[in-house]
Tab-separated table of C-alpha atoms and ligand atoms in Angstrom:
chain	number	residue	atom	x	y	z
W	1	MET	CA	0.000	0.000	0.000
W	2	ALA	CA	2.736	2.404	0.999
W	3	LYS	CA	4.647	1.400	-2.142
W	4	LYS	CA	1.664	2.196	-4.331
W	5	LYS	CA	1.261	5.637	-2.776
W	6	LYS	CA	4.917	6.446	-3.392
W	7	LYS	CA	4.532	5.488	-7.054
W	8	LYS	CA	1.566	7.831	-7.422
W	9	LYS	CA	3.469	10.717	-5.868
W	10	LEU	CA	6.377	10.180	-8.233
W	11	LYS	CA	4.007	10.271	-11.215
W	12	TRP	CA	2.609	13.679	-10.224
W	13	GLY	CA	6.157	14.954	-9.874
W	14	ARG	CA	6.913	13.855	-13.409
W	15	VAL	CA	3.758	15.492	-14.763
W	16	PHE	CA	4.744	18.725	-13.048
W	17	ILE	CA	8.233	18.649	-14.539
W	18	ALA	CA	6.810	17.808	-17.982
W	19	LEU	CA	4.402	20.730	-17.647
W	20	ILE	CA	7.250	23.107	-16.804
W	21	ILE	CA	9.245	21.832	-19.791
W	22	VAL	CA	6.239	22.280	-22.098
W	23	ILE	CA	5.671	25.835	-20.815
W	24	VAL	CA	9.330	26.721	-21.239
W	25	LEU	CA	9.304	25.221	-24.747
W	26	ILE	CA	6.141	27.079	-25.782
W	27	PHE	CA	7.536	30.305	-24.395
W	28	GLY	CA	10.813	29.709	-26.232
W	29	ILE	CA	9.079	28.920	-29.508
W	30	TYR	CA	6.843	31.981	-29.131
W	31	LYS	CA	9.835	34.222	-28.390
W	32	SER	CA	11.937	32.952	-31.284
W	33	ALA	CA	8.945	33.003	-33.640
W	34	SER	CA	8.150	36.626	-32.814
W	35	PHE	CA	11.852	37.460	-33.190
W	36	LEU	CA	11.885	35.817	-36.630
W	37	ILE	CA	8.661	37.582	-37.639
W	38	ASP	CA	10.144	40.949	-36.605
W	39	GLN	CA	13.261	40.173	-38.620
W	40	ALA	CA	11.146	39.208	-41.653
W	41	ILE	CA	9.104	42.434	-41.404
W	42	ASP	CA	12.307	44.494	-41.228
W	43	LEU	CA	13.692	42.659	-44.261
W	44	ILE	CA	10.499	43.208	-46.273
W	45	ASN	CA	10.518	46.912	-45.363
W	46	ASP	CA	14.143	47.198	-46.439
W	47	LEU	CA	13.400	45.451	-49.721
W	48	LEU	CA	10.423	47.707	-50.401
W	49	ALA	CA	12.487	50.814	-49.629
W	50	GLY	CA	15.242	49.515	-51.907
W	51	GLU	CA	12.722	48.889	-54.657
W	52	LYS	CA	11.475	52.473	-54.385
W	53	ILE	CA	15.001	53.836	-54.618
W	54	SER	CA	15.916	51.670	-57.602
W	55	THR	CA	12.721	52.695	-59.465
W	56	LYS	CA	13.603	56.321	-58.867
W	57	LYS	CA	17.075	55.973	-60.298
W	58	TYR	CA	15.812	54.891	-63.760
W	59	ARG	CA	16.197	57.661	-66.305
W	60	ALA	CA	13.255	56.409	-68.364
W	61	THR	CA	11.126	53.364	-69.106
W	62	ILE	CA	11.103	51.952	-72.616
W	63	ILE	CA	8.938	49.236	-74.119
W	64	ILE	CA	10.906	47.150	-76.593
W	65	ASP	CA	8.720	45.126	-78.930
W	66	PRO	CA	10.368	42.218	-80.772
W	67	GLY	CA	8.047	41.929	-83.789
W	68	HIS	CA	6.040	38.750	-84.477
W	69	GLY	CA	6.611	35.514	-82.472
W	70	GLY	CA	5.039	32.098	-82.019
W	71	TYR	CA	2.974	30.991	-85.020
W	72	ASP	CA	3.738	34.322	-86.716
W	73	VAL	CA	7.309	33.928	-87.994
W	74	GLY	CA	7.393	37.199	-89.985
W	75	ALA	CA	9.756	37.695	-92.918
W	76	ASN	CA	11.892	34.653	-93.613
W	77	THR	CA	14.347	33.034	-95.934
W	78	LYS	CA	16.549	29.929	-95.744
W	79	ASN	CA	14.921	28.896	-92.425
W	80	ILE	CA	15.883	32.211	-90.820
W	81	TYR	CA	12.863	33.906	-89.250
W	82	GLU	CA	12.239	37.543	-88.499
W	83	LYS	CA	10.715	36.609	-85.100
W	84	ASP	CA	14.083	35.163	-83.950
W	85	ILE	CA	16.169	38.094	-85.199
W	86	THR	CA	13.866	40.629	-83.519
W	87	LEU	CA	13.917	38.762	-80.188
W	88	LYS	CA	17.701	38.485	-80.222
W	89	ILE	CA	18.304	42.160	-80.934
W	90	ALA	CA	15.624	43.154	-78.383
W	91	GLN	CA	17.536	41.241	-75.714
W	92	TYR	CA	20.835	42.904	-76.720
W	93	LEU	CA	19.049	46.238	-76.629
W	94	GLN	CA	17.644	45.505	-73.181
W	95	LYS	CA	21.159	44.841	-71.848
W	96	ALA	CA	22.577	47.978	-73.471
W	97	LEU	CA	19.791	50.172	-72.067
W	98	GLU	CA	19.915	48.678	-68.574
W	99	LYS	CA	23.623	49.540	-68.440
W	100	LYS	CA	22.530	53.145	-68.961
W	101	ASN	CA	20.030	52.908	-66.061
W	102	ILE	CA	17.099	52.847	-68.428
W	103	LYS	CA	14.281	50.490	-67.519
W	104	VAL	CA	13.217	48.071	-70.243
W	105	VAL	CA	10.013	46.087	-70.584
W	106	LEU	CA	9.888	43.561	-73.444
W	107	THR	CA	6.502	42.824	-75.022
W	108	ARG	CA	7.712	39.219	-75.248
W	109	ASP	CA	10.889	37.542	-73.966
W	110	LYS	CA	10.366	34.212	-75.693
W	111	ASP	CA	9.070	32.754	-78.925
W	112	ILE	CA	5.346	33.361	-78.420
W	113	GLU	CA	2.510	35.375	-79.935
W	114	LEU	CA	0.564	37.530	-77.454
W	115	ASN	CA	-2.727	36.580	-79.086
W	116	SER	CA	-3.815	34.316	-81.944
W	117	ASP	CA	-5.724	37.266	-83.409
W	118	LYS	CA	-3.203	39.544	-85.107
W	119	SER	CA	-5.002	42.805	-84.398
W	120	THR	CA	-5.506	41.935	-80.715
W	121	ASP	CA	-1.843	40.895	-80.538
W	122	LEU	CA	-0.678	44.274	-81.886
W	123	HIS	CA	-3.055	46.164	-79.613
W	124	MET	CA	-1.760	44.282	-76.559
W	125	ARG	CA	1.822	45.230	-77.448
W	126	ALA	CA	0.918	48.912	-77.807
W	127	ALA	CA	-1.140	48.862	-74.585
W	128	MET	CA	1.971	47.910	-72.607
W	129	SER	CA	3.159	51.539	-72.893
W	130	GLN	CA	0.296	52.748	-70.754
W	131	GLN	CA	0.338	49.731	-68.443
W	132	ASN	CA	4.002	50.338	-67.604
W	133	GLN	CA	3.871	54.146	-67.670
W	134	ALA	CA	6.571	54.006	-70.322
W	135	ASP	CA	8.231	57.039	-71.918
W	136	TYR	CA	8.946	55.518	-75.342
W	137	PHE	CA	8.021	52.476	-77.412
W	138	VAL	CA	10.321	50.816	-79.940
W	139	SER	CA	9.093	48.002	-82.173
W	140	ILE	CA	11.743	45.967	-84.009
W	141	HIS	CA	11.149	44.322	-87.390
W	142	VAL	CA	12.894	42.910	-90.430
W	143	ASN	CA	11.698	43.805	-93.901
W	144	ASP	CA	10.884	41.706	-96.931
W	145	LEU	CA	10.012	42.879	-100.412
W	146	ALA	CA	8.493	39.770	-101.989
W	147	ASN	CA	11.281	38.134	-103.965
W	148	ASN	CA	13.177	41.322	-104.653
W	149	THR	CA	16.755	40.774	-103.496
W	150	SER	CA	18.176	44.080	-104.728
W	151	VAL	CA	16.357	46.367	-102.257
W	152	SER	CA	18.321	46.736	-99.013
W	153	GLY	CA	18.685	49.109	-96.061
W	154	PHE	CA	17.125	50.105	-92.757
W	155	GLU	CA	14.281	52.542	-92.158
W	156	ILE	CA	12.180	53.847	-89.293
W	157	TYR	CA	8.405	54.294	-89.256
W	158	THR	CA	6.712	57.027	-87.207
W	159	ARG	CA	3.299	58.624	-87.048
W	160	ASN	CA	3.636	62.004	-85.284
W	161	ASN	CA	6.046	64.804	-84.353
W	162	ASP	CA	7.147	63.464	-80.957
W	163	SER	CA	7.870	60.100	-82.511
W	164	TYR	CA	9.692	61.765	-85.410
W	165	PHE	CA	12.373	63.156	-83.066
W	166	LEU	CA	12.887	59.704	-81.571
W	167	ALA	CA	13.151	58.184	-85.052
W	168	GLU	CA	15.711	60.824	-86.037
W	169	SER	CA	17.931	60.106	-83.005
W	170	ILE	CA	17.916	56.353	-83.610
W	171	LEU	CA	18.379	56.638	-87.385
W	172	THR	CA	21.409	58.942	-86.963
W	173	LYS	CA	23.144	56.410	-84.703
W	174	MET	CA	22.287	53.485	-86.987
W	175	ASP	CA	23.601	55.438	-89.969
W	176	GLU	CA	26.969	55.880	-88.234
W	177	LEU	CA	27.449	52.083	-88.304
W	178	LYS	CA	27.487	52.145	-92.137
W	179	ILE	CA	26.076	48.618	-92.266
W	180	SER	CA	23.600	49.268	-95.044
W	181	LYS	CA	21.672	51.905	-96.946
W	182	ASN	CA	19.882	54.507	-94.806
W	183	ARG	CA	16.354	54.544	-96.237
W	184	GLY	CA	15.240	57.312	-93.886
W	185	ILE	CA	12.083	58.008	-91.910
W	186	VAL	CA	8.829	56.672	-93.325
W	187	ASP	CA	5.205	57.521	-92.499
W	188	GLY	CA	3.861	54.725	-90.303
W	189	SER	CA	0.489	56.230	-89.422
W	190	ASN	CA	-1.261	53.130	-90.772
W	191	LEU	CA	0.705	50.746	-88.531
W	192	GLN	CA	-1.482	49.535	-85.664
W	193	VAL	CA	1.321	49.099	-83.110
W	194	LEU	CA	2.113	52.824	-83.564
W	195	ARG	CA	-1.471	53.982	-84.003
W	196	ASP	CA	-2.638	52.290	-80.778
W	197	ASN	CA	0.275	53.734	-78.805
W	198	THR	CA	0.041	56.472	-76.201
W	199	VAL	CA	3.744	57.483	-76.091
W	200	PRO	CA	6.351	58.516	-78.713
W	201	SER	CA	6.759	55.303	-80.666
W	202	VAL	CA	8.758	54.088	-83.628
W	203	LEU	CA	9.055	50.913	-85.648
W	204	VAL	CA	12.603	50.080	-86.731
W	205	GLU	CA	13.040	47.959	-89.857
W	206	LEU	CA	16.536	46.538	-89.472
W	207	GLY	CA	17.000	45.566	-93.109
W	208	TYR	CA	15.683	43.410	-95.946
W	209	ILE	CA	16.050	39.713	-95.177
W	210	LYS	CA	16.423	38.560	-98.813
W	211	SER	CA	18.996	41.216	-99.738
W	212	SER	CA	22.677	41.584	-98.833
W	213	ASP	CA	21.404	42.731	-95.404
W	214	PHE	CA	20.985	39.001	-94.662
W	215	GLN	CA	24.673	38.942	-93.705
W	216	TYR	CA	24.388	41.269	-90.725
W	217	LEU	CA	20.875	40.151	-89.818
W	218	THR	CA	22.309	36.689	-89.093
W	219	ASN	CA	25.496	37.901	-87.381
W	220	ASP	CA	25.265	38.153	-83.574
W	221	SER	CA	28.031	40.697	-83.106
W	222	GLN	CA	26.570	42.912	-85.850
W	223	LEU	CA	23.139	42.671	-84.227
W	224	ASN	CA	24.742	43.636	-80.928
W	225	ASN	CA	26.324	46.678	-82.620
W	226	ILE	CA	22.952	47.719	-84.034
W	227	ALA	CA	21.372	47.283	-80.586
W	228	GLY	CA	24.111	49.536	-79.182
W	229	ALA	CA	23.356	52.193	-81.810
W	230	ILE	CA	19.608	52.074	-81.084
W	231	ALA	CA	20.371	52.345	-77.348
W	232	ASN	CA	22.583	55.402	-77.967
W	233	GLY	CA	19.859	57.013	-80.065
W	234	LEU	CA	17.311	56.421	-77.317
W	235	GLU	CA	19.670	57.789	-74.678
W	236	GLU	CA	20.214	60.956	-76.697
W	237	ARG	CA	16.447	61.416	-77.059
W	238	ILE	CA	15.942	60.962	-73.301
W	239	LYS	CA	18.629	63.587	-72.592
W	240	GLU	CA	17.222	66.090	-75.081
W	241	ASP	CA	13.646	65.595	-73.927
W	242	LYS	CA	14.740	66.138	-70.318
W	243	GLU	CA	16.650	69.291	-71.233
W	244	ALA	CA	13.663	70.631	-73.169
W	245	LYS	CA	11.395	69.852	-70.214
W	246	ASN	CA	13.739	71.626	-67.761
W	247	GLU	CA	13.971	74.660	-70.035
W	248	GLY	CA	10.184	74.763	-70.279
W	249	GLU	CA	9.907	74.618	-66.497
W	250	ASN	CA	12.481	77.403	-66.054
W	251	GLN	CA	10.703	79.613	-68.562
W	252	GLY	CA	7.455	79.080	-66.711
W	253	GLU	CA	8.937	80.493	-63.510
A	301	ZN	ZN1	7.740	42.450	-89.251
């Protein structure tokens, strides 16, 4: 009987100790969890602050539109497709612009169409200007003149005065490369991707795929050079537009 009683007493002692351990553990877990949560909140706040700062430092936002994509291969010859050339140069251009602290949004970064309906597809590309509060829009294409192999050169399409200045800046820099004939600035007011746009926008035709232009259109380092020229043209436009804006503000004072 006495033995039994002793056993019972010992059991209660164990329960008590277990209870203390559980309380200490819960308290410990609670403390470390709240510490971790505080740390996580601080980290998120830091990241958000950093994001704000890095958005501020961009000099401009540009939509780069690699023409065509997916089912729509664009101009082509000898199994070389416009959609691949435009994507490649758009990616070179993105790198070149980001080095200059210019934010780039691509309308596509892989081999896809945005919509199976061509008109909807083009409208979606143009709409990205407004969605991203962009300053400029640059569509990239490669030309094709049926089976005419003798017509070569690059040209830029625009539809209004603001866009004309942008076209001029880019064309000047492309001309300095002396890669092909400079075919100048062409009226692009009937092009939907320009017509549906809300910001200064241009469509760059890099060259004619079935002409001698084929050589540089299929050469990565040449495409990189052209991307560099387009980036320099854009940078010059950004600078001049900023200067004009500052002058306007000063005159208003
Ligand atoms: Zn095209």
